[in-house]
Tab-separated table of C-alpha atoms and ligand atoms in Angstrom:
chain	number	residue	atom	x	y	z
A	1	UNK	CA	-53.894	92.217	-102.325
A	2	UNK	CA	-54.228	94.745	-99.529
A	3	UNK	CA	-50.877	96.562	-99.728
A	4	UNK	CA	-50.814	99.379	-102.280
A	5	UNK	CA	-48.186	99.926	-104.945
A	6	UNK	CA	-46.877	103.178	-103.402
A	7	UNK	CA	-46.013	101.316	-100.193
A	8	UNK	CA	-44.140	98.688	-102.192
A	9	UNK	CA	-42.274	101.296	-104.268
A	10	UNK	CA	-41.242	103.193	-101.177
A	11	UNK	CA	-40.080	100.086	-99.275
A	12	UNK	CA	-38.171	98.908	-102.349
A	13	UNK	CA	-36.302	102.195	-102.473
A	14	UNK	CA	-35.820	102.680	-98.716
A	15	UNK	CA	-34.268	99.246	-98.356
A	16	UNK	CA	-32.030	99.302	-101.435
A	17	UNK	CA	-34.044	96.960	-103.658
A	18	UNK	CA	-35.122	99.162	-106.580
A	19	UNK	CA	-34.205	102.725	-107.503
A	20	UNK	CA	-35.732	104.870	-110.257
A	21	UNK	CA	-33.334	104.894	-113.260
A	22	UNK	CA	-31.024	107.959	-113.654
A	23	UNK	CA	-32.603	109.626	-110.650
A	24	UNK	CA	-30.009	112.380	-110.173
A	25	UNK	CA	-30.860	113.690	-113.658
A	26	UNK	CA	-34.582	113.663	-113.034
A	27	UNK	CA	-35.023	110.051	-114.117
A	28	UNK	CA	-35.810	108.334	-117.404
A	29	UNK	CA	-39.344	106.997	-117.796
A	30	UNK	CA	-39.725	103.239	-117.781
A	31	UNK	CA	-36.263	102.423	-116.389
A	32	UNK	CA	-35.320	101.099	-112.962
A	33	UNK	CA	-32.103	100.027	-111.259
A	34	UNK	CA	-31.875	97.038	-108.954
A	35	UNK	CA	-29.961	98.134	-105.844
A	36	UNK	CA	-27.703	96.016	-103.595
A	37	UNK	CA	-30.561	94.020	-102.048
A	38	UNK	CA	-32.641	93.995	-105.229
A	39	UNK	CA	-29.929	92.484	-107.371
A	40	UNK	CA	-29.569	89.646	-104.847
A	41	UNK	CA	-33.293	88.885	-104.921
A	42	UNK	CA	-33.294	89.186	-108.717
A	43	UNK	CA	-30.298	86.853	-109.095
A	44	UNK	CA	-31.800	84.356	-106.639
A	45	UNK	CA	-35.002	84.326	-108.702
A	46	UNK	CA	-33.006	83.770	-111.882
A	47	UNK	CA	-31.043	80.952	-110.228
A	48	UNK	CA	-34.232	79.281	-109.036
A	49	UNK	CA	-35.863	79.668	-112.460
A	50	UNK	CA	-32.750	78.337	-114.231
A	51	UNK	CA	-32.533	75.366	-111.875
A	52	UNK	CA	-36.187	74.468	-112.488
A	53	UNK	CA	-35.917	74.877	-116.261
A	54	UNK	CA	-32.469	73.468	-116.991
A	55	UNK	CA	-30.898	71.441	-114.155
A	56	UNK	CA	-34.081	69.763	-112.926
A	57	UNK	CA	-35.146	68.894	-116.472
A	58	UNK	CA	-33.759	66.495	-118.997
A	59	UNK	CA	-32.963	67.617	-122.500
A	60	UNK	CA	-33.142	71.348	-121.766
A	61	UNK	CA	-30.300	73.606	-122.877
A	62	UNK	CA	-29.327	77.125	-121.839
A	63	UNK	CA	-28.381	79.952	-124.157
A	64	UNK	CA	-27.141	83.523	-123.974
A	65	UNK	CA	-27.576	85.074	-127.421
A	66	UNK	CA	-26.299	88.469	-128.555
A	67	UNK	CA	-28.806	91.272	-128.137
A	68	UNK	CA	-28.063	92.877	-131.489
A	69	UNK	CA	-29.295	90.759	-134.357
A	70	UNK	CA	-29.371	90.926	-138.103
A	71	UNK	CA	-32.302	93.268	-138.959
A	72	UNK	CA	-33.946	90.498	-141.013
A	73	UNK	CA	-34.712	88.806	-137.680
A	74	UNK	CA	-37.328	91.409	-136.832
A	75	UNK	CA	-38.840	91.311	-140.310
A	76	UNK	CA	-39.229	87.536	-140.104
A	77	UNK	CA	-40.680	87.701	-136.599
A	78	UNK	CA	-43.267	90.262	-137.703
A	79	UNK	CA	-42.003	92.963	-135.332
A	80	UNK	CA	-41.064	95.502	-138.037
A	81	UNK	CA	-44.502	95.317	-139.572
A	82	UNK	CA	-46.754	94.537	-136.656
A	83	UNK	CA	-45.219	95.065	-133.216
A	84	UNK	CA	-47.329	98.049	-132.336
A	85	UNK	CA	-49.753	99.356	-129.771
A	86	UNK	CA	-52.615	101.795	-130.487
A	87	UNK	CA	-51.590	105.269	-129.396
A	88	UNK	CA	-53.773	108.376	-129.019
A	89	UNK	CA	-52.743	111.806	-127.838
A	90	UNK	CA	-54.636	114.150	-125.540
A	91	UNK	CA	-55.259	117.287	-127.610
A	92	UNK	CA	-55.248	119.428	-124.462
A	93	UNK	CA	-51.964	118.416	-122.787
A	94	UNK	CA	-50.275	116.036	-125.287
A	95	UNK	CA	-50.302	113.087	-122.876
A	96	UNK	CA	-50.153	109.806	-124.768
A	97	UNK	CA	-52.418	106.939	-123.892
A	98	UNK	CA	-52.425	103.297	-124.939
A	99	UNK	CA	-55.953	102.928	-126.234
A	100	UNK	CA	-56.346	99.154	-125.760
A	101	UNK	CA	-55.376	99.427	-122.086
A	102	UNK	CA	-57.689	102.416	-121.503
A	103	UNK	CA	-60.520	100.479	-123.161
A	104	UNK	CA	-59.752	97.496	-120.919
A	105	UNK	CA	-60.045	99.802	-117.889
A	106	UNK	CA	-63.656	100.514	-118.884
A	107	UNK	CA	-64.376	96.838	-119.500
A	108	UNK	CA	-63.941	96.714	-123.293
A	109	UNK	CA	-61.674	94.072	-124.828
A	110	UNK	CA	-59.479	95.328	-127.679
A	111	UNK	CA	-57.121	92.469	-128.447
A	112	UNK	CA	-53.862	92.475	-130.376
A	113	UNK	CA	-55.483	90.875	-133.411
A	114	UNK	CA	-57.679	93.899	-134.127
A	115	UNK	CA	-56.843	96.339	-136.890
A	116	UNK	CA	-56.344	100.005	-136.032
A	117	UNK	CA	-59.685	100.742	-137.746
A	118	UNK	CA	-61.485	98.275	-135.480
A	119	UNK	CA	-59.806	99.786	-132.426
A	120	UNK	CA	-60.854	103.282	-133.517
A	121	UNK	CA	-64.465	102.125	-133.867
A	122	UNK	CA	-64.386	100.822	-130.294
A	123	UNK	CA	-62.549	103.927	-129.092
A	124	UNK	CA	-65.153	106.234	-130.676
A	125	UNK	CA	-67.963	104.293	-128.990
A	126	UNK	CA	-66.331	104.720	-125.555
A	127	UNK	CA	-64.669	108.137	-125.723
A	128	UNK	CA	-67.079	109.534	-123.174
A	129	UNK	CA	-65.777	107.065	-120.572
A	130	UNK	CA	-62.039	107.628	-121.090
A	131	UNK	CA	-60.366	110.665	-119.513
A	132	UNK	CA	-56.782	111.834	-119.864
A	133	UNK	CA	-54.800	110.557	-116.841
A	134	UNK	CA	-53.093	113.968	-116.581
A	135	UNK	CA	-55.605	116.753	-117.343
A	136	UNK	CA	-58.772	114.611	-117.030
A	137	UNK	CA	-60.257	116.022	-120.256
A	138	UNK	CA	-61.729	113.715	-122.883
A	139	UNK	CA	-60.370	115.232	-126.050
A	140	UNK	CA	-58.172	112.674	-127.797
A	141	UNK	CA	-56.792	112.289	-131.313
A	142	UNK	CA	-57.591	109.177	-133.343
A	143	UNK	CA	-55.614	106.079	-132.401
A	144	UNK	CA	-52.658	105.173	-134.607
A	145	UNK	CA	-50.447	102.103	-134.620
A	146	UNK	CA	-47.202	102.943	-132.822
A	147	UNK	CA	-44.298	100.539	-133.385
A	148	UNK	CA	-42.590	99.518	-130.146
A	149	UNK	CA	-39.236	98.435	-131.574
A	150	UNK	CA	-36.303	100.508	-130.331
A	151	UNK	CA	-33.717	101.344	-132.997
A	152	UNK	CA	-29.981	101.703	-132.573
A	153	UNK	CA	-27.421	103.114	-134.969
A	154	UNK	CA	-25.073	100.157	-134.536
A	155	UNK	CA	-23.123	99.641	-137.744
A	156	UNK	CA	-25.585	101.799	-139.670
A	157	UNK	CA	-23.246	103.947	-141.746
A	158	UNK	CA	-25.907	105.054	-144.230
A	159	UNK	CA	-26.459	108.820	-144.194
A	160	UNK	CA	-30.203	108.475	-143.699
A	161	UNK	CA	-30.082	105.722	-141.066
A	162	UNK	CA	-31.974	103.416	-143.373
A	163	UNK	CA	-30.559	100.096	-142.125
A	164	UNK	CA	-31.326	100.181	-138.423
A	165	UNK	CA	-30.183	97.405	-136.141
A	166	UNK	CA	-32.898	97.075	-133.532
A	167	UNK	CA	-32.621	96.338	-129.872
A	168	UNK	CA	-34.476	93.107	-129.114
A	169	UNK	CA	-38.242	93.572	-128.878
A	170	UNK	CA	-38.398	90.174	-127.187
A	171	UNK	CA	-35.635	87.923	-125.941
A	172	UNK	CA	-36.806	84.620	-127.441
A	173	UNK	CA	-35.771	85.393	-131.030
A	174	UNK	CA	-32.194	84.499	-130.081
A	175	UNK	CA	-33.356	80.949	-129.431
A	176	UNK	CA	-34.841	80.599	-132.934
A	177	UNK	CA	-31.718	82.037	-134.543
A	178	UNK	CA	-29.507	79.527	-132.725
A	179	UNK	CA	-31.887	76.601	-133.116
A	180	UNK	CA	-29.841	75.076	-135.946
A	181	UNK	CA	-26.556	75.460	-134.036
A	182	UNK	CA	-28.024	73.836	-130.940
A	183	UNK	CA	-29.350	70.881	-132.908
A	184	UNK	CA	-26.022	70.439	-134.711
A	185	UNK	CA	-23.843	70.687	-131.605
A	186	UNK	CA	-25.936	69.084	-128.853
A	187	UNK	CA	-27.821	66.528	-130.977
A	188	UNK	CA	-30.919	66.773	-128.810
A	189	UNK	CA	-33.635	64.212	-129.257
A	190	UNK	CA	-37.023	65.763	-129.763
A	191	UNK	CA	-38.802	66.860	-127.556
A	192	UNK	CA	-36.196	69.233	-126.136
A	193	UNK	CA	-36.101	72.700	-124.640
A	194	UNK	CA	-33.927	75.774	-125.036
A	195	UNK	CA	-34.053	78.469	-122.394
A	196	UNK	CA	-32.673	81.940	-122.015
A	197	UNK	CA	-32.877	84.996	-119.797
A	198	UNK	CA	-32.298	88.055	-121.937
A	199	UNK	CA	-32.935	91.772	-122.178
A	200	UNK	CA	-35.684	93.281	-124.291
A	201	UNK	CA	-36.574	96.877	-125.080
A	202	UNK	CA	-39.975	98.273	-125.927
A	203	UNK	CA	-40.958	101.816	-126.669
A	204	UNK	CA	-43.942	101.447	-124.329
A	205	UNK	CA	-46.396	104.308	-124.808
A	206	UNK	CA	-47.268	104.553	-121.164
A	207	UNK	CA	-44.617	102.908	-118.963
A	208	UNK	CA	-46.097	102.869	-115.501
A	209	UNK	CA	-46.904	100.858	-112.421
A	210	UNK	CA	-43.306	100.469	-111.303
A	211	UNK	CA	-41.700	97.253	-112.584
A	212	UNK	CA	-44.923	96.093	-114.208
A	213	UNK	CA	-44.435	98.031	-117.431
A	214	UNK	CA	-40.940	99.247	-118.205
A	215	UNK	CA	-39.171	100.171	-121.427
A	216	UNK	CA	-36.089	98.104	-120.630
A	217	UNK	CA	-36.949	94.649	-119.366
A	218	UNK	CA	-35.556	91.193	-118.999
A	219	UNK	CA	-37.439	88.102	-120.110
A	220	UNK	CA	-37.009	84.524	-118.949
A	221	UNK	CA	-38.114	82.291	-121.822
A	222	UNK	CA	-38.386	78.583	-122.431
A	223	UNK	CA	-39.036	77.167	-125.890
A	224	UNK	CA	-39.953	73.503	-125.997
A	225	UNK	CA	-39.526	71.914	-129.429
A	226	UNK	CA	-41.934	69.045	-130.071
A	227	UNK	CA	-43.248	66.859	-132.873
A	228	UNK	CA	-46.124	68.459	-134.792
A	229	UNK	CA	-49.491	67.844	-133.143
A	230	UNK	CA	-47.960	66.347	-129.999
A	231	UNK	CA	-48.728	69.465	-128.043
A	232	UNK	CA	-51.674	68.699	-125.796
A	233	UNK	CA	-50.165	66.718	-122.936
A	234	UNK	CA	-46.829	68.547	-122.936
A	235	UNK	CA	-48.627	71.892	-122.851
A	236	UNK	CA	-50.671	70.891	-119.810
A	237	UNK	CA	-47.524	69.673	-118.042
A	238	UNK	CA	-45.679	72.928	-118.745
A	239	UNK	CA	-48.629	74.969	-117.455
A	240	UNK	CA	-48.704	72.919	-114.281
A	241	UNK	CA	-44.939	73.166	-113.767
A	242	UNK	CA	-44.950	76.919	-114.114
A	243	UNK	CA	-47.859	77.306	-111.683
A	244	UNK	CA	-46.131	75.095	-109.118
A	245	UNK	CA	-42.868	76.984	-109.544
A	246	UNK	CA	-44.550	80.201	-108.407
A	247	UNK	CA	-45.944	78.418	-105.363
A	248	UNK	CA	-42.439	77.130	-104.562
A	249	UNK	CA	-41.215	80.750	-104.589
A	250	UNK	CA	-43.662	81.448	-101.755
A	251	UNK	CA	-46.419	83.153	-103.751
A	252	UNK	CA	-49.835	82.555	-102.184
A	253	UNK	CA	-52.075	80.601	-104.489
A	254	UNK	CA	-55.030	82.934	-103.997
A	255	UNK	CA	-53.009	85.671	-105.700
A	256	UNK	CA	-52.574	83.630	-108.895
A	257	UNK	CA	-55.117	82.757	-111.526
A	258	UNK	CA	-55.300	81.471	-115.088
A	259	UNK	CA	-56.468	83.524	-118.031
A	260	UNK	CA	-57.093	81.885	-121.395
A	261	UNK	CA	-56.805	84.084	-124.501
A	262	UNK	CA	-60.076	84.176	-126.372
A	263	UNK	CA	-58.953	85.427	-129.776
A	264	UNK	CA	-55.849	83.622	-130.911
A	265	UNK	CA	-53.498	84.847	-133.631
A	266	UNK	CA	-53.857	82.646	-136.714
A	267	UNK	CA	-50.903	80.334	-135.996
A	268	UNK	CA	-51.477	79.868	-132.246
A	269	UNK	CA	-53.122	76.694	-130.981
A	270	UNK	CA	-53.676	77.824	-127.421
A	271	UNK	CA	-52.565	80.656	-125.145
A	272	UNK	CA	-52.829	81.052	-121.386
A	273	UNK	CA	-51.455	83.627	-118.988
A	274	UNK	CA	-50.664	83.162	-115.356
A	275	UNK	CA	-52.027	86.330	-113.800
A	276	UNK	CA	-50.960	87.780	-110.482
A	277	UNK	CA	-52.972	90.032	-108.221
A	278	UNK	CA	-50.579	93.007	-108.428
A	279	UNK	CA	-50.873	95.695	-105.725
A	280	UNK	CA	-53.169	98.558	-106.811
A	281	UNK	CA	-53.607	96.969	-110.275
A	282	UNK	CA	-55.420	93.747	-109.504
A	283	UNK	CA	-55.015	90.612	-111.593
A	284	UNK	CA	-52.876	91.106	-114.708
A	285	UNK	CA	-50.455	89.125	-116.855
A	286	UNK	CA	-47.409	87.764	-115.103
A	287	UNK	CA	-46.342	85.054	-117.545
A	288	UNK	CA	-47.520	83.910	-120.967
A	289	UNK	CA	-47.623	80.214	-121.875
A	290	UNK	CA	-48.235	79.792	-125.573
A	291	UNK	CA	-48.681	76.923	-127.989
A	292	UNK	CA	-47.212	78.516	-131.138
A	293	UNK	CA	-47.290	75.638	-133.663
A	294	UNK	CA	-44.438	75.823	-136.235
A	295	UNK	CA	-44.797	79.553	-136.880
A	296	UNK	CA	-41.472	80.910	-135.584
A	297	UNK	CA	-39.131	78.438	-137.245
A	298	UNK	CA	-41.138	78.493	-140.484
A	299	UNK	CA	-40.817	82.274	-140.645
A	300	UNK	CA	-37.059	82.186	-140.074
A	301	UNK	CA	-36.677	79.355	-142.543
A	302	UNK	CA	-38.447	81.423	-145.178
A	303	UNK	CA	-36.564	84.658	-144.510
A	304	UNK	CA	-33.107	83.109	-144.052
A	305	UNK	CA	-33.367	80.381	-146.680
A	306	UNK	CA	-31.780	77.967	-144.165
A	307	UNK	CA	-33.439	74.589	-143.671
A	308	UNK	CA	-34.601	74.533	-140.062
A	309	UNK	CA	-36.399	71.216	-140.271
A	310	UNK	CA	-35.570	68.575	-137.704
A	311	UNK	CA	-34.435	65.181	-138.922
A	312	UNK	CA	-36.146	62.654	-136.718
A	313	UNK	CA	-33.611	59.813	-136.344
A	314	UNK	CA	-36.302	57.408	-135.169
A	315	UNK	CA	-38.773	57.823	-137.988
A	316	UNK	CA	-36.561	59.341	-140.683
A	317	UNK	CA	-39.075	62.180	-141.069
A	318	UNK	CA	-38.071	65.794	-141.560
A	319	UNK	CA	-40.363	68.426	-140.120
A	320	UNK	CA	-40.467	71.892	-138.617
A	321	UNK	CA	-40.943	71.358	-134.880
A	322	UNK	CA	-43.794	72.994	-133.042
A	323	UNK	CA	-42.987	75.222	-130.113
A	324	UNK	CA	-44.473	75.505	-126.651
A	325	UNK	CA	-43.284	78.749	-125.122
A	326	UNK	CA	-43.206	80.250	-121.649
A	327	UNK	CA	-42.213	83.877	-121.208
A	328	UNK	CA	-42.099	86.010	-118.085
A	329	UNK	CA	-40.657	89.446	-117.410
A	330	UNK	CA	-38.145	89.298	-114.553
A	331	UNK	CA	-39.392	92.693	-113.315
A	332	UNK	CA	-42.981	91.460	-113.077
A	333	UNK	CA	-41.764	88.296	-111.374
A	334	UNK	CA	-39.724	90.386	-108.911
A	335	UNK	CA	-42.691	92.652	-108.201
A	336	UNK	CA	-45.029	89.699	-107.618
A	337	UNK	CA	-42.629	87.935	-105.244
A	338	UNK	CA	-41.716	91.136	-103.395
A	339	UNK	CA	-45.333	92.285	-102.985
A	340	UNK	CA	-46.512	88.833	-101.966
A	341	UNK	CA	-43.883	88.685	-99.226
A	342	UNK	CA	-44.933	92.037	-97.742
A	343	UNK	CA	-46.366	91.679	-94.218
A	344	UNK	CA	-47.352	94.013	-91.430
A	345	UNK	CA	-47.904	92.913	-87.836
A	346	UNK	CA	-47.295	94.000	-84.272
A	347	UNK	CA	-44.309	92.821	-82.318
A	348	UNK	CA	-43.521	93.924	-78.745
A	349	UNK	CA	-46.336	96.475	-78.982
A	350	UNK	CA	-44.885	98.092	-82.097
A	351	UNK	CA	-46.038	97.996	-85.700
A	352	UNK	CA	-43.602	96.057	-87.828
A	353	UNK	CA	-43.059	95.495	-91.554
A	354	UNK	CA	-41.314	92.373	-92.748
A	355	UNK	CA	-40.760	90.488	-95.986
A	356	UNK	CA	-41.657	86.814	-95.661
A	357	UNK	CA	-39.338	85.854	-98.531
A	358	UNK	CA	-38.546	82.176	-99.033
A	359	UNK	CA	-35.015	81.641	-97.598
A	360	UNK	CA	-33.567	80.719	-100.993
A	361	UNK	CA	-34.698	84.093	-102.379
A	362	UNK	CA	-33.842	86.454	-99.501
A	363	UNK	CA	-30.843	88.730	-100.152
A	364	UNK	CA	-29.292	87.339	-96.958
A	365	UNK	CA	-30.124	84.050	-95.308
A	366	UNK	CA	-28.771	85.178	-91.950
A	367	UNK	CA	-27.483	88.287	-90.210
A	368	UNK	CA	-24.873	88.135	-87.464
A	369	UNK	CA	-24.771	90.789	-84.726
A	370	UNK	CA	-22.425	91.461	-81.827
A	371	UNK	CA	-24.700	92.614	-78.985
A	372	UNK	CA	-22.574	95.728	-78.464
A	373	UNK	CA	-20.438	97.475	-81.004
A	374	UNK	CA	-17.919	98.904	-78.543
A	375	UNK	CA	-16.865	95.570	-77.002
A	376	UNK	CA	-14.033	94.198	-79.153
A	377	UNK	CA	-14.348	90.696	-77.657
A	378	UNK	CA	-18.006	90.530	-78.830
A	379	UNK	CA	-17.195	91.974	-82.240
A	380	UNK	CA	-14.294	89.518	-82.730
A	381	UNK	CA	-16.445	86.524	-81.814
A	382	UNK	CA	-19.284	87.739	-84.050
A	383	UNK	CA	-16.814	88.110	-86.927
A	384	UNK	CA	-15.635	84.521	-86.357
A	385	UNK	CA	-19.239	83.249	-86.520
A	386	UNK	CA	-19.898	85.364	-89.615
A	387	UNK	CA	-16.820	83.876	-91.324
A	388	UNK	CA	-17.890	80.369	-90.317
A	389	UNK	CA	-21.351	80.832	-91.850
A	390	UNK	CA	-19.882	82.198	-95.043
A	391	UNK	CA	-17.556	79.225	-95.258
A	392	UNK	CA	-20.560	76.946	-94.868
A	393	UNK	CA	-22.144	78.566	-97.956
A	394	UNK	CA	-24.633	80.766	-96.100
A	395	UNK	CA	-25.260	84.236	-97.542
A	396	UNK	CA	-24.684	86.167	-94.332
A	397	UNK	CA	-24.696	89.853	-93.389
A	398	UNK	CA	-22.743	91.429	-90.549
A	399	UNK	CA	-24.429	94.300	-88.745
A	400	UNK	CA	-23.247	96.201	-85.670
A	401	UNK	CA	-25.007	99.461	-86.428
A	402	UNK	CA	-27.541	100.811	-83.900
A	403	UNK	CA	-29.348	98.969	-81.142
A	404	UNK	CA	-30.429	95.364	-81.554
A	405	UNK	CA	-34.102	96.309	-82.036
A	406	UNK	CA	-33.213	98.561	-84.979
A	407	UNK	CA	-31.038	95.876	-86.510
A	408	UNK	CA	-33.888	93.365	-86.279
A	409	UNK	CA	-36.241	95.819	-87.996
A	410	UNK	CA	-33.741	96.427	-90.772
A	411	UNK	CA	-33.273	92.719	-91.426
A	412	UNK	CA	-37.040	92.092	-91.206
A	413	UNK	CA	-37.633	94.668	-93.920
A	414	UNK	CA	-35.180	93.033	-96.295
A	415	UNK	CA	-36.502	89.566	-95.505
A	416	UNK	CA	-33.537	87.978	-93.685
A	417	UNK	CA	-35.011	84.781	-92.202
A	418	UNK	CA	-32.601	84.443	-89.246
A	419	UNK	CA	-30.679	86.845	-87.001
A	420	UNK	CA	-27.914	85.526	-84.769
A	421	UNK	CA	-26.706	87.576	-81.819
A	422	UNK	CA	-23.425	87.066	-80.004
A	423	UNK	CA	-23.500	88.201	-76.363
A	424	UNK	CA	-21.430	87.804	-73.200
A	425	UNK	CA	-22.861	84.332	-72.583
A	426	UNK	CA	-21.470	83.264	-75.953
A	427	UNK	CA	-18.047	84.170	-74.545
A	428	UNK	CA	-18.712	82.095	-71.416
A	429	UNK	CA	-19.918	84.644	-68.870
A	430	UNK	CA	-22.387	81.925	-67.981
A	431	UNK	CA	-20.169	78.849	-68.555
A	432	UNK	CA	-23.170	76.688	-69.392
A	433	UNK	CA	-23.939	78.927	-72.342
A	434	UNK	CA	-20.408	79.075	-73.754
A	435	UNK	CA	-20.481	79.092	-77.575
A	436	UNK	CA	-24.253	79.475	-77.762
A	437	UNK	CA	-26.034	82.299	-79.585
A	438	UNK	CA	-29.516	83.767	-79.808
A	439	UNK	CA	-31.259	82.676	-82.987
A	440	UNK	CA	-34.222	84.872	-83.900
A	441	UNK	CA	-36.876	83.865	-86.429
A	442	UNK	CA	-38.058	86.614	-88.786
A	443	UNK	CA	-41.717	85.665	-89.154
A	444	UNK	CA	-42.564	85.131	-85.487
A	445	UNK	CA	-39.871	87.165	-83.753
A	446	UNK	CA	-39.292	84.091	-81.550
A	447	UNK	CA	-35.832	83.625	-80.120
A	448	UNK	CA	-34.029	80.479	-79.032
A	449	UNK	CA	-30.654	79.682	-77.584
A	450	UNK	CA	-28.633	77.277	-79.702
A	451	UNK	CA	-24.974	76.366	-80.101
A	452	UNK	CA	-23.033	77.967	-82.943
A	453	UNK	CA	-22.713	74.555	-84.607
A	454	UNK	CA	-26.480	74.021	-84.350
A	455	UNK	CA	-27.162	77.450	-85.830
A	456	UNK	CA	-24.866	76.697	-88.781
A	457	UNK	CA	-26.552	73.346	-89.332
A	458	UNK	CA	-30.024	74.913	-89.129
A	459	UNK	CA	-29.076	77.498	-91.748
A	460	UNK	CA	-27.523	74.910	-94.009
A	461	UNK	CA	-30.615	72.709	-93.922
A	462	UNK	CA	-32.963	75.644	-94.496
A	463	UNK	CA	-31.034	76.632	-97.576
A	464	UNK	CA	-30.921	73.149	-99.023
B	1	ATP	P1	-48.655	93.362	-122.414
B	1	ATP	O1	-49.926	92.938	-123.093
B	1	ATP	O2	-48.788	93.547	-120.912
B	1	ATP	O3	-47.977	94.533	-123.089
B	1	ATP	P2	-47.368	91.273	-123.838
B	1	ATP	O4	-48.494	90.328	-124.020
B	1	ATP	O5	-46.932	92.137	-124.955
B	1	ATP	O6	-47.612	92.157	-122.524
B	1	ATP	P3	-45.291	89.392	-124.147
B	1	ATP	O7	-44.777	90.008	-125.368
B	1	ATP	O8	-46.041	88.109	-124.251
B	1	ATP	O9	-46.135	90.446	-123.304
B	1	ATP	O10	-44.073	89.245	-123.134
B	1	ATP	C1	-43.904	88.156	-122.243
B	1	ATP	C2	-43.756	88.632	-120.821
B	1	ATP	O11	-42.834	89.706	-120.726
B	1	ATP	C3	-45.045	89.185	-120.217
B	1	ATP	O12	-45.837	88.145	-119.698
B	1	ATP	C4	-44.516	90.069	-119.110
B	1	ATP	O13	-44.195	89.311	-117.948
B	1	ATP	C5	-43.231	90.601	-119.691
B	1	ATP	N1	-43.381	91.961	-120.245
B	1	ATP	C6	-43.846	92.300	-121.457
B	1	ATP	N2	-43.808	93.626	-121.633
B	1	ATP	C7	-43.290	94.139	-120.487
B	1	ATP	C8	-42.968	95.454	-120.047
B	1	ATP	N3	-43.138	96.515	-120.821
B	1	ATP	N4	-42.450	95.607	-118.807
B	1	ATP	C9	-42.232	94.541	-118.002
B	1	ATP	N5	-42.519	93.276	-118.375
B	1	ATP	C10	-43.024	93.066	-119.590
């Protein structure tokens, strides 16, 4: 990936995609706001993901579970006891570092299975190589396990705050909690999937790298419930589907790769990540695809006392289904798609930046311009065309601000695939060209003269 992260961050802000959270108050670390163009790209990604994982599948069900959950949820899931990262503090300037990530930066693997003692042994052996990112000294405290769950005071009326209701540490727990309800109401035949896009909150020690590591995030999860031990083929299919989905969003295959986890937690059967070549970071986790056996439902069955076994109508057996999970942060997905679409070239002797977003993801599929702003007859006709496109289901923008060249640049930078200009020929100055427009293609800058009806048809077919 040749573009650097600063360029991406600055384009995202300049063009209304992503703003730093609470900026007028000096910001709040690890939070970002999706601006007017960003929310469109984000929603288009969610729509495309939902279509692939619900509408295009059979026996997959959507869910939108409450964020606040009974605190027992996070005990059963292991988050209260074990959802922690190793934290050390710089004794010189108090900057906090995440020790496993700093070790990884110097080529040492400290995986999530290791105890804090094991991490400290590794940390001690490599202290000389790890410098504070702020003051560059190498004087750190010991690492300690820092729990990432974020607490709220919702409904906690105890004087010492001893019954905290947590914000979700991961979105997928809602699916396990509603598993019984889904089985009872939808009567799905195993294997079946439940999917959700939901918010999660993590007290990340070092939120950084833009949308890659934030404290408030959104996760798109699928949980596929299968018969015990029937995981192999289904797992391979899910891996393949997820890989192909990224390609269908326009991501270049050379920027994706697989990473298999070496040390699995005791219940896991297999775990792979799809990694993306993030700008300035290199390859890192984009999405996790995990074969989790019956761990999650067994835990909730034990803690809740509710029977979560599936009654197999065909065989009469009762068993706890195994789960194949996919989980991706929407922010990481957004960053990967946005960065992958970034292009620079030269057009008409000038340097140009454009986003080669797939048309179904671009904030606008077309922009309509009157050639001149101060000619009411051009503006009126352009407004008619704009209304016609909207009626045809095209996400269209109307822009009469500045000269045509500037308008093209603006649309290029937000990834609008087509610009349509209405000029005097459209109005019949040259009778042969009556009701024709200039259609400009984003990626090549090429222009062609087509009728309004043809332009509408072209847009419709591109979208579908
Ligand atoms: P990491 O090791 O990077 O902290 P993780 O292995 O804890 O991530 P999971 O708990 O498996 O991540 O979460 C599933 C997905 O959620 C990840 O693949 C990633 O896309 C996303 N994700 C996790 N943590 C964050 C975060 N702090 N900011 C943005 N996205 C995140």
